[in-house]
PDB file of C-alpha atoms and ligand atoms in Angstrom:
ATOM      1  CA  MET L  12     -43.710  11.879 -57.392  1.00 50.00           C
ATOM      2  CA  SER L  13     -47.119  10.818 -58.695  1.00 51.00           C
ATOM      3  CA  GLN L  14     -46.069  11.784 -62.141  1.00 88.00           C
ATOM      4  CA  ILE L  15     -43.732   9.159 -62.456  1.00 96.00           C
ATOM      5  CA  ARG L  16     -44.608   5.899 -64.237  1.00 97.00           C
ATOM      6  CA  ASN L  17     -41.481   4.432 -65.770  1.00 98.00           C
ATOM      7  CA  ILE L  18     -38.209   3.960 -64.276  1.00 98.00           C
ATOM      8  CA  VAL L  19     -34.866   3.050 -65.383  1.00 98.00           C
ATOM      9  CA  ILE L  20     -32.216   2.263 -62.801  1.00 98.00           C
ATOM     10  CA  LEU L  21     -28.564   2.007 -63.598  1.00 98.00           C
ATOM     11  CA  THR L  22     -26.286   0.310 -61.139  1.00 98.00           C
ATOM     12  CA  GLY L  23     -22.576  -0.068 -60.363  1.00 98.00           C
ATOM     13  CA  ALA L  24     -20.254  -1.718 -58.344  1.00 97.00           C
ATOM     14  CA  GLY L  25     -21.148   0.362 -55.246  1.00 98.00           C
ATOM     15  CA  VAL L  26     -24.773  -1.342 -54.835  1.00 98.00           C
ATOM     16  CA  SER L  27     -22.359  -4.740 -54.442  1.00 98.00           C
ATOM     17  CA  ALA L  28     -19.678  -3.275 -52.119  1.00 97.00           C
ATOM     18  CA  GLU L  29     -21.171  -3.729 -48.834  1.00 98.00           C
ATOM     19  CA  SER L  30     -21.851  -7.304 -49.784  1.00 98.00           C
ATOM     20  CA  GLY L  31     -18.148  -7.626 -49.723  1.00 96.00           C
ATOM     21  CA  ILE L  32     -17.734  -7.374 -53.507  1.00 96.00           C
ATOM     22  CA  ASP L  33     -14.473  -5.586 -54.517  1.00 92.00           C
ATOM     23  CA  THR L  34     -14.954  -2.080 -56.488  1.00 94.00           C
ATOM     24  CA  PHE L  35     -12.767  -0.750 -59.374  1.00 92.00           C
ATOM     25  CA  ARG L  36     -11.712   2.407 -58.673  1.00 91.00           C
ATOM     26  CA  THR L  37     -12.191   3.254 -55.065  1.00 85.00           C
ATOM     27  CA  ALA L  38      -9.183   3.061 -52.788  1.00 83.00           C
ATOM     28  CA  GLY L  39      -7.961  -0.828 -52.505  1.00 85.00           C
ATOM     29  CA  GLY L  40     -10.121  -1.204 -55.546  1.00 91.00           C
ATOM     30  CA  LEU L  41      -9.443  -3.897 -58.179  1.00 91.00           C
ATOM     31  CA  TRP L  42      -7.827  -1.710 -60.586  1.00 91.00           C
ATOM     32  CA  GLU L  43      -5.111  -0.727 -57.978  1.00 89.00           C
ATOM     33  CA  ARG L  44      -4.526  -4.359 -57.861  1.00 90.00           C
ATOM     34  CA  TYR L  45      -4.617  -5.183 -61.329  1.00 92.00           C
ATOM     35  CA  LYS L  46      -4.333  -3.413 -64.766  1.00 92.00           C
ATOM     36  CA  PRO L  47      -7.332  -3.478 -66.827  1.00 92.00           C
ATOM     37  CA  GLU L  48      -5.411  -3.886 -69.972  1.00 93.00           C
ATOM     38  CA  ASP L  49      -3.815  -6.975 -68.489  1.00 94.00           C
ATOM     39  CA  VAL L  50      -6.964  -8.713 -67.509  1.00 95.00           C
ATOM     40  CA  ALA L  51     -10.069  -7.208 -69.035  1.00 96.00           C
ATOM     41  CA  THR L  52      -9.389  -6.872 -72.854  1.00 97.00           C
ATOM     42  CA  PRO L  53      -9.679  -9.346 -75.802  1.00 97.00           C
ATOM     43  CA  GLU L  54      -5.651  -8.371 -76.494  1.00 97.00           C
ATOM     44  CA  ALA L  55      -5.170  -9.714 -73.044  1.00 97.00           C
ATOM     45  CA  PHE L  56      -6.926 -12.846 -73.327  1.00 97.00           C
ATOM     46  CA  ALA L  57      -5.233 -13.534 -76.550  1.00 96.00           C
ATOM     47  CA  ARG L  58      -2.040 -12.401 -75.230  1.00 97.00           C
ATOM     48  CA  ASP L  59      -2.117 -14.356 -71.800  1.00 97.00           C
ATOM     49  CA  PRO L  60      -5.515 -16.353 -71.396  1.00 97.00           C
ATOM     50  CA  ASP L  61      -4.479 -18.246 -68.297  1.00 97.00           C
ATOM     51  CA  LEU L  62      -4.006 -14.754 -66.532  1.00 96.00           C
ATOM     52  CA  VAL L  63      -7.535 -13.841 -67.675  1.00 97.00           C
ATOM     53  CA  LEU L  64      -9.511 -16.901 -66.901  1.00 97.00           C
ATOM     54  CA  GLY L  65      -7.761 -17.123 -63.700  1.00 97.00           C
ATOM     55  CA  PHE L  66      -8.558 -13.625 -62.442  1.00 96.00           C
ATOM     56  CA  TYR L  67     -12.337 -14.305 -63.511  1.00 97.00           C
ATOM     57  CA  ASP L  68     -12.118 -17.937 -62.004  1.00 97.00           C
ATOM     58  CA  MET L  69     -11.170 -15.980 -58.571  1.00 96.00           C
ATOM     59  CA  ARG L  70     -14.034 -13.402 -59.010  1.00 96.00           C
ATOM     60  CA  ARG L  71     -16.311 -16.164 -60.124  1.00 97.00           C
ATOM     61  CA  ALA L  72     -15.605 -18.042 -56.883  1.00 97.00           C
ATOM     62  CA  ALA L  73     -15.726 -15.231 -54.642  1.00 96.00           C
ATOM     63  CA  ILE L  74     -19.097 -13.855 -55.654  1.00 96.00           C
ATOM     64  CA  GLN L  75     -20.973 -17.342 -54.973  1.00 97.00           C
ATOM     65  CA  GLU L  76     -20.104 -16.795 -51.181  1.00 97.00           C
ATOM     66  CA  LYS L  77     -21.634 -13.676 -50.974  1.00 98.00           C
ATOM     67  CA  GLN L  78     -25.029 -12.438 -50.370  1.00 98.00           C
ATOM     68  CA  PRO L  79     -27.231  -9.659 -51.448  1.00 98.00           C
ATOM     69  CA  ASN L  80     -27.417  -6.689 -49.226  1.00 98.00           C
ATOM     70  CA  ALA L  81     -30.349  -4.248 -48.299  1.00 98.00           C
ATOM     71  CA  ALA L  82     -30.152  -1.980 -51.515  1.00 98.00           C
ATOM     72  CA  HIS L  83     -30.176  -5.303 -53.704  1.00 98.00           C
ATOM     73  CA  LEU L  84     -33.331  -6.333 -51.609  1.00 98.00           C
ATOM     74  CA  ALA L  85     -35.004  -2.856 -51.665  1.00 98.00           C
ATOM     75  CA  LEU L  86     -34.645  -2.914 -55.787  1.00 98.00           C
ATOM     76  CA  GLY L  87     -36.472  -6.409 -55.467  1.00 98.00           C
ATOM     77  CA  ARG L  88     -38.918  -4.991 -53.598  1.00 98.00           C
ATOM     78  CA  LEU L  89     -39.429  -2.048 -55.856  1.00 98.00           C
ATOM     79  CA  ASP L  90     -39.659  -4.603 -58.999  1.00 98.00           C
ATOM     80  CA  ALA L  91     -42.231  -6.540 -57.126  1.00 98.00           C
ATOM     81  CA  GLU L  92     -44.433  -3.485 -56.556  1.00 98.00           C
ATOM     82  CA  TRP L  93     -43.928  -1.027 -58.819  1.00 98.00           C
ATOM     83  CA  SER L  94     -46.625  -0.985 -61.307  1.00 97.00           C
ATOM     84  CA  GLY L  95     -45.113   1.109 -63.872  1.00 97.00           C
ATOM     85  CA  ASP L  96     -42.299   0.269 -66.306  1.00 98.00           C
ATOM     86  CA  LEU L  97     -39.188  -0.619 -64.769  1.00 98.00           C
ATOM     87  CA  LEU L  98     -35.436  -1.959 -66.221  1.00 98.00           C
ATOM     88  CA  ILE L  99     -32.602  -1.810 -63.966  1.00 98.00           C
ATOM     89  CA  VAL L 100     -29.378  -2.122 -66.002  1.00 98.00           C
ATOM     90  CA  THR L 101     -26.530  -3.196 -64.116  1.00 98.00           C
ATOM     91  CA  GLN L 102     -22.652  -3.181 -65.064  1.00 98.00           C
ATOM     92  CA  ASN L 103     -22.211  -5.738 -62.390  1.00 98.00           C
ATOM     93  CA  ILE L 104     -21.244  -8.895 -63.509  1.00 98.00           C
ATOM     94  CA  ASP L 105     -22.639 -10.463 -60.180  1.00 98.00           C
ATOM     95  CA  ASP L 106     -25.843 -12.093 -59.604  1.00 98.00           C
ATOM     96  CA  LEU L 107     -26.922 -10.093 -56.222  1.00 98.00           C
ATOM     97  CA  HIS L 108     -29.712  -8.338 -57.986  1.00 98.00           C
ATOM     98  CA  GLU L 109     -31.453 -11.613 -58.947  1.00 98.00           C
ATOM     99  CA  ARG L 110     -30.942 -12.949 -55.790  1.00 98.00           C
ATOM    100  CA  GLY L 111     -32.258  -9.808 -54.270  1.00 98.00           C
ATOM    101  CA  GLY L 112     -35.527 -10.561 -56.357  1.00 98.00           C
ATOM    102  CA  ALA L 113     -35.326  -8.157 -59.028  1.00 98.00           C
ATOM    103  CA  ARG L 114     -36.464  -9.608 -62.428  1.00 98.00           C
ATOM    104  CA  ARG L 115     -36.862  -6.802 -64.728  1.00 98.00           C
ATOM    105  CA  MET L 116     -33.108  -6.359 -65.446  1.00 98.00           C
ATOM    106  CA  LEU L 117     -30.517  -6.566 -67.735  1.00 98.00           C
ATOM    107  CA  HIS L 118     -26.911  -7.249 -67.415  1.00 98.00           C
ATOM    108  CA  MET L 119     -24.678  -4.484 -69.841  1.00 98.00           C
ATOM    109  CA  HIS L 120     -21.317  -6.043 -69.008  1.00 98.00           C
ATOM    110  CA  GLY L 121     -22.217  -9.441 -68.913  1.00 98.00           C
ATOM    111  CA  GLU L 122     -22.522 -12.198 -66.146  1.00 98.00           C
ATOM    112  CA  HIS L 123     -20.023 -14.089 -64.033  1.00 97.00           C
ATOM    113  CA  LEU L 124     -22.166 -16.904 -64.101  1.00 98.00           C
ATOM    114  CA  ASN L 125     -22.227 -17.396 -67.850  1.00 98.00           C
ATOM    115  CA  ALA L 126     -19.645 -19.307 -70.135  1.00 98.00           C
ATOM    116  CA  TRP L 127     -19.392 -17.764 -73.923  1.00 98.00           C
ATOM    117  CA  CYS L 128     -18.084 -20.629 -76.262  1.00 98.00           C
ATOM    118  CA  THR L 129     -16.097 -18.556 -78.932  1.00 97.00           C
ATOM    119  CA  ALA L 130     -16.882 -21.978 -81.487  1.00 98.00           C
ATOM    120  CA  CYS L 131     -20.242 -22.055 -81.469  1.00 98.00           C
ATOM    121  CA  ASP L 132     -21.371 -19.120 -79.794  1.00 98.00           C
ATOM    122  CA  GLN L 133     -23.636 -20.626 -77.411  1.00 97.00           C
ATOM    123  CA  ARG L 134     -23.964 -19.305 -73.977  1.00 97.00           C
ATOM    124  CA  SER L 135     -23.950 -21.359 -70.885  1.00 97.00           C
ATOM    125  CA  PRO L 136     -24.900 -21.274 -67.091  1.00 97.00           C
ATOM    126  CA  TRP L 137     -21.315 -21.955 -65.556  1.00 98.00           C
ATOM    127  CA  THR L 138     -20.193 -22.014 -62.018  1.00 98.00           C
ATOM    128  CA  GLY L 139     -16.704 -23.367 -62.098  1.00 98.00           C
ATOM    129  CA  PRO L 140     -13.480 -22.376 -63.302  1.00 98.00           C
ATOM    130  CA  LEU L 141     -12.590 -22.357 -67.068  1.00 98.00           C
ATOM    131  CA  ILE L 142      -8.792 -22.096 -66.421  1.00 97.00           C
ATOM    132  CA  ASP L 143      -8.457 -25.837 -67.104  1.00 97.00           C
ATOM    133  CA  ARG L 144     -10.329 -25.464 -70.471  1.00 98.00           C
ATOM    134  CA  PRO L 145     -13.524 -27.284 -69.728  1.00 98.00           C
ATOM    135  CA  ALA L 146     -15.363 -28.735 -73.066  1.00 98.00           C
ATOM    136  CA  CYS L 147     -18.387 -26.505 -74.422  1.00 98.00           C
ATOM    137  CA  PRO L 148     -21.598 -28.574 -73.343  1.00 97.00           C
ATOM    138  CA  ARG L 149     -23.021 -27.916 -76.849  1.00 97.00           C
ATOM    139  CA  CYS L 150     -20.315 -28.413 -79.217  1.00 98.00           C
ATOM    140  CA  GLY L 151     -17.536 -30.143 -76.886  1.00 98.00           C
ATOM    141  CA  GLU L 152     -14.607 -27.530 -77.717  1.00 97.00           C
ATOM    142  CA  SER L 153     -12.311 -26.070 -75.220  1.00 97.00           C
ATOM    143  CA  ALA L 154     -13.056 -22.692 -76.162  1.00 97.00           C
ATOM    144  CA  LEU L 155     -15.178 -21.141 -73.363  1.00 98.00           C
ATOM    145  CA  ARG L 156     -14.667 -17.703 -72.062  1.00 98.00           C
ATOM    146  CA  PRO L 157     -16.019 -15.299 -69.458  1.00 98.00           C
ATOM    147  CA  ASP L 158     -19.211 -14.130 -70.991  1.00 98.00           C
ATOM    148  CA  VAL L 159     -18.299 -10.409 -69.903  1.00 98.00           C
ATOM    149  CA  VAL L 160     -17.639  -7.294 -71.947  1.00 98.00           C
ATOM    150  CA  TRP L 161     -14.214  -6.441 -71.903  1.00 97.00           C
ATOM    151  CA  PHE L 162     -12.950  -3.072 -72.680  1.00 95.00           C
ATOM    152  CA  GLY L 163     -13.149  -2.252 -76.263  1.00 94.00           C
ATOM    153  CA  GLU L 164     -15.941  -4.625 -76.871  1.00 97.00           C
ATOM    154  CA  MET L 165     -19.667  -3.201 -77.353  1.00 97.00           C
ATOM    155  CA  PRO L 166     -22.062  -3.683 -74.199  1.00 98.00           C
ATOM    156  CA  TYR L 167     -25.165  -5.825 -74.228  1.00 98.00           C
ATOM    157  CA  ARG L 168     -28.532  -4.885 -74.951  1.00 98.00           C
ATOM    158  CA  MET L 169     -27.863  -1.036 -75.657  1.00 98.00           C
ATOM    159  CA  ASP L 170     -30.966  -0.815 -77.744  1.00 98.00           C
ATOM    160  CA  ALA L 171     -33.076  -2.160 -74.994  1.00 98.00           C
ATOM    161  CA  ILE L 172     -31.527   0.409 -72.452  1.00 98.00           C
ATOM    162  CA  TYR L 173     -32.063   3.362 -75.029  1.00 97.00           C
ATOM    163  CA  ALA L 174     -35.989   2.563 -75.726  1.00 98.00           C
ATOM    164  CA  ALA L 175     -36.383   2.371 -71.798  1.00 98.00           C
ATOM    165  CA  LEU L 176     -34.561   5.468 -71.494  1.00 98.00           C
ATOM    166  CA  ARG L 177     -36.821   6.844 -74.135  1.00 97.00           C
ATOM    167  CA  ALA L 178     -40.124   6.111 -72.130  1.00 98.00           C
ATOM    168  CA  ALA L 179     -38.782   6.566 -69.006  1.00 98.00           C
ATOM    169  CA  ASP L 180     -39.817   9.664 -66.362  1.00 98.00           C
ATOM    170  CA  LEU L 181     -37.064   9.025 -64.010  1.00 98.00           C
ATOM    171  CA  PHE L 182     -33.542   7.646 -64.497  1.00 98.00           C
ATOM    172  CA  VAL L 183     -31.899   6.550 -61.176  1.00 98.00           C
ATOM    173  CA  SER L 184     -27.856   6.026 -60.935  1.00 98.00           C
ATOM    174  CA  ILE L 185     -26.922   4.094 -58.067  1.00 98.00           C
ATOM    175  CA  GLY L 186     -23.206   3.157 -57.056  1.00 98.00           C
ATOM    176  CA  THR L 187     -21.448   4.022 -60.077  1.00 97.00           C
ATOM    177  CA  SER L 188     -18.107   6.147 -60.864  1.00 95.00           C
ATOM    178  CA  GLY L 189     -19.308   7.498 -64.039  1.00 91.00           C
ATOM    179  CA  ALA L 190     -16.057   6.653 -65.323  1.00 92.00           C
ATOM    180  CA  VAL L 191     -16.826   3.946 -68.117  1.00 93.00           C
ATOM    181  CA  TYR L 192     -18.857   4.757 -71.080  1.00 95.00           C
ATOM    182  CA  PRO L 193     -21.552   4.247 -72.673  1.00 96.00           C
ATOM    183  CA  ALA L 194     -23.123   3.780 -69.218  1.00 97.00           C
ATOM    184  CA  ALA L 195     -21.472   6.662 -68.253  1.00 96.00           C
ATOM    185  CA  GLY L 196     -23.253   8.726 -70.565  1.00 96.00           C
ATOM    186  CA  PHE L 197     -26.839   7.660 -69.767  1.00 98.00           C
ATOM    187  CA  VAL L 198     -27.618  10.618 -67.523  1.00 98.00           C
ATOM    188  CA  ARG L 199     -26.956  12.942 -70.403  1.00 97.00           C
ATOM    189  CA  GLY L 200     -28.549  11.107 -72.623  1.00 97.00           C
ATOM    190  CA  ALA L 201     -31.683  11.117 -70.083  1.00 97.00           C
ATOM    191  CA  ARG L 202     -31.905  14.953 -69.473  1.00 97.00           C
ATOM    192  CA  ASP L 203     -31.522  15.655 -73.230  1.00 96.00           C
ATOM    193  CA  LEU L 204     -34.657  13.428 -73.388  1.00 96.00           C
ATOM    194  CA  GLY L 205     -36.566  15.476 -70.524  1.00 96.00           C
ATOM    195  CA  VAL L 206     -36.169  12.595 -68.006  1.00 98.00           C
ATOM    196  CA  ARG L 207     -35.722  13.556 -64.251  1.00 98.00           C
ATOM    197  CA  THR L 208     -32.368  12.547 -63.125  1.00 98.00           C
ATOM    198  CA  LEU L 209     -31.345  11.104 -59.669  1.00 98.00           C
ATOM    199  CA  GLU L 210     -28.177   9.975 -58.102  1.00 98.00           C
ATOM    200  CA  LEU L 211     -27.765   7.953 -55.109  1.00 98.00           C
ATOM    201  CA  ASN L 212     -23.755   7.202 -54.302  1.00 98.00           C
ATOM    202  CA  LEU L 213     -21.248   7.118 -51.664  1.00 97.00           C
ATOM    203  CA  GLU L 214     -19.587  10.312 -52.937  1.00 95.00           C
ATOM    204  CA  PRO L 215     -20.154  12.741 -56.263  1.00 91.00           C
ATOM    205  CA  SER L 216     -19.410  10.439 -59.323  1.00 89.00           C
ATOM    206  CA  GLN L 217     -17.493  11.983 -62.072  1.00 87.00           C
ATOM    207  CA  GLY L 218     -20.719  13.018 -63.688  1.00 89.00           C
ATOM    208  CA  SER L 219     -22.512  14.277 -60.413  1.00 92.00           C
ATOM    209  CA  SER L 220     -23.293  17.992 -61.665  1.00 94.00           C
ATOM    210  CA  TRP L 221     -25.326  16.102 -64.378  1.00 95.00           C
ATOM    211  CA  PHE L 222     -27.978  14.967 -61.987  1.00 97.00           C
ATOM    212  CA  HIS L 223     -31.049  17.050 -60.945  1.00 97.00           C
ATOM    213  CA  GLU L 224     -30.434  15.453 -57.389  1.00 97.00           C
ATOM    214  CA  SER L 225     -27.845  13.496 -55.625  1.00 97.00           C
ATOM    215  CA  ARG L 226     -28.156  11.861 -52.298  1.00 98.00           C
ATOM    216  CA  LEU L 227     -24.751  10.411 -50.780  1.00 98.00           C
ATOM    217  CA  GLY L 228     -24.594   7.647 -48.382  1.00 98.00           C
ATOM    218  CA  PRO L 229     -23.989   4.088 -48.258  1.00 98.00           C
ATOM    219  CA  ALA L 230     -26.285   2.270 -50.741  1.00 98.00           C
ATOM    220  CA  THR L 231     -27.675  -0.159 -47.843  1.00 98.00           C
ATOM    221  CA  GLU L 232     -29.078   3.037 -45.964  1.00 98.00           C
ATOM    222  CA  ILE L 233     -29.862   5.422 -49.385  1.00 98.00           C
ATOM    223  CA  VAL L 234     -31.292   2.727 -51.599  1.00 98.00           C
ATOM    224  CA  PRO L 235     -34.189   1.350 -49.271  1.00 98.00           C
ATOM    225  CA  ALA L 236     -35.105   4.675 -48.254  1.00 98.00           C
ATOM    226  CA  TRP L 237     -35.664   6.171 -51.701  1.00 98.00           C
ATOM    227  CA  VAL L 238     -37.688   2.956 -52.514  1.00 98.00           C
ATOM    228  CA  GLU L 239     -39.567   3.170 -49.354  1.00 98.00           C
ATOM    229  CA  GLU L 240     -40.376   6.992 -50.719  1.00 98.00           C
ATOM    230  CA  ILE L 241     -40.664   6.257 -54.243  1.00 98.00           C
ATOM    231  CA  LEU L 242     -43.505   3.054 -53.206  1.00 97.00           C
ATOM    232  CA  ALA L 243     -45.356   5.694 -50.573  1.00 95.00           C
TER     233      ALA L 243
HETATM  234  P1  OAD Y  15     -16.263   2.248 -59.822  1.00 60.45           P
HETATM  235  O1  OAD Y  15     -15.312   1.125 -58.989  1.00 60.45           O
HETATM  236  O2  OAD Y  15     -15.667   2.878 -60.917  1.00 60.45           O
HETATM  237  O3  OAD Y  15     -17.093   2.815 -58.742  1.00 60.45           O
HETATM  238  C1  OAD Y  15     -18.015   2.400 -57.934  1.00 60.45           C
HETATM  239  C2  OAD Y  15     -18.837   3.647 -57.199  1.00 60.45           C
HETATM  240  O4  OAD Y  15     -19.482   3.023 -56.437  1.00 60.45           O
HETATM  241  C3  OAD Y  15     -17.794   5.011 -56.850  1.00 60.45           C
HETATM  242  O5  OAD Y  15     -18.240   6.109 -57.298  1.00 60.45           O
HETATM  243  C4  OAD Y  15     -17.857   4.519 -55.069  1.00 60.45           C
HETATM  244  O6  OAD Y  15     -18.311   6.336 -54.715  1.00 60.45           O
HETATM  245  C5  OAD Y  15     -19.169   4.033 -55.168  1.00 60.45           C
HETATM  246  N1  OAD Y  15     -19.260   3.393 -53.896  1.00 60.45           N
HETATM  247  C6  OAD Y  15     -18.682   2.642 -53.082  1.00 60.45           C
HETATM  248  N2  OAD Y  15     -19.053   2.331 -52.184  1.00 60.45           N
HETATM  249  C7  OAD Y  15     -20.222   2.509 -51.993  1.00 60.45           C
HETATM  250  C8  OAD Y  15     -21.625   2.241 -51.176  1.00 60.45           C
HETATM  251  N3  OAD Y  15     -21.402   1.429 -50.271  1.00 60.45           N
HETATM  252  N4  OAD Y  15     -22.809   2.507 -51.477  1.00 60.45           N
HETATM  253  C9  OAD Y  15     -22.841   3.463 -52.498  1.00 60.45           C
HETATM  254  N5  OAD Y  15     -22.064   3.678 -53.160  1.00 60.45           N
HETATM  255  C10 OAD Y  15     -20.709   3.367 -53.197  1.00 60.45           C
HETATM  256  O7  OAD Y  15     -17.304   0.867 -60.457  1.00 60.45           O
HETATM  257  P2  OAD Y  15     -18.277   1.167 -61.718  1.00 60.45           P
HETATM  258  O8  OAD Y  15     -18.986   2.455 -61.691  1.00 60.45           O
HETATM  259  O9  OAD Y  15     -19.275  -0.058 -61.481  1.00 60.45           O
HETATM  260  O10 OAD Y  15     -16.410  -2.387 -66.327  1.00 60.45           O
HETATM  261  O11 OAD Y  15     -17.494   0.522 -62.678  1.00 60.45           O
HETATM  262  C11 OAD Y  15     -17.792   0.880 -64.177  1.00 60.45           C
HETATM  263  C12 OAD Y  15     -17.442  -0.427 -64.843  1.00 60.45           C
HETATM  264  O12 OAD Y  15     -15.915  -0.211 -64.793  1.00 60.45           O
HETATM  265  C13 OAD Y  15     -17.419  -1.762 -64.168  1.00 60.45           C
HETATM  266  O13 OAD Y  15     -18.545  -2.124 -64.917  1.00 60.45           O
HETATM  267  C14 OAD Y  15     -16.090  -2.518 -65.050  1.00 60.45           C
HETATM  268  C15 OAD Y  15     -14.862  -1.181 -64.684  1.00 60.45           C
HETATM  269  O14 OAD Y  15     -13.918  -1.384 -65.278  1.00 60.45           O
HETATM  270  C16 OAD Y  15     -15.949  -3.751 -66.883  1.00 60.45           C
HETATM  271  O15 OAD Y  15     -15.021  -4.456 -66.497  1.00 60.45           O
HETATM  272  C17 OAD Y  15     -16.374  -3.577 -68.459  1.00 60.45           C
HETATM  273 ZN1   ZN Y  16     -19.514 -24.624 -78.040  1.00 60.45          ZN
END
């Protein structure tokens, strides 16, 4: 692996599963209990804001009781020790990568622990509920929504992600089903750019055949093993 300098990592719900945070599409996942079109679209928020705010309030409270697992910690170690470029792009809206020590990262689907004011556009750190319509710390309007990307909205920081992919030697996808675009398309984009691609997942994802290599197993085992290997 000596020729690898620049790495882009994409993570999904599978990296947080062993911390006790629900995934979406696996058996018993969130999208079995809720319909995405009821809780994760701008139209749902316009139609039934209490349902949407309540759903995110519940999850915002839940993540604050969870702890980063060995996969988050291994990626934090990689960030600290890797001398080449690194970008960890997460689809997760929890903060477990940060608490696992990762710094060179971005949240393409937003963050539970931010509230976004639709009146003044300010984003504010937020740990409490939004359902009681608290005032925006900046403008005072009761117009806060979760700072998360809903279906039909544009993911964040796409320019930065594609710039990192263009400079990458290795693309690693961890714990994501490959069902949601544009993230699901990164592997093909990477291959078109001549980047080596590796999948680490519990089971083959929808885009598994696009990867040069797939390693299957729980994230808390296969991610630390891969980090150990690449740092060696
Ligand atoms: P999914 O729930 O679709 O997929 C989770 C993936 O993690 C599956 O491929 C599982 O096999 C794998 N997995 C489960 N447990 C694992 C473990 N212990 N170790 C390793 N892998 C494991 O979640 P995402 O792919 O993250 O978007 O979903 C993508 C997006 O769809 C989310 O960001 C969210 C959702 O709708 C929005 O809400 C916009
Ligand atoms: Zn405001």
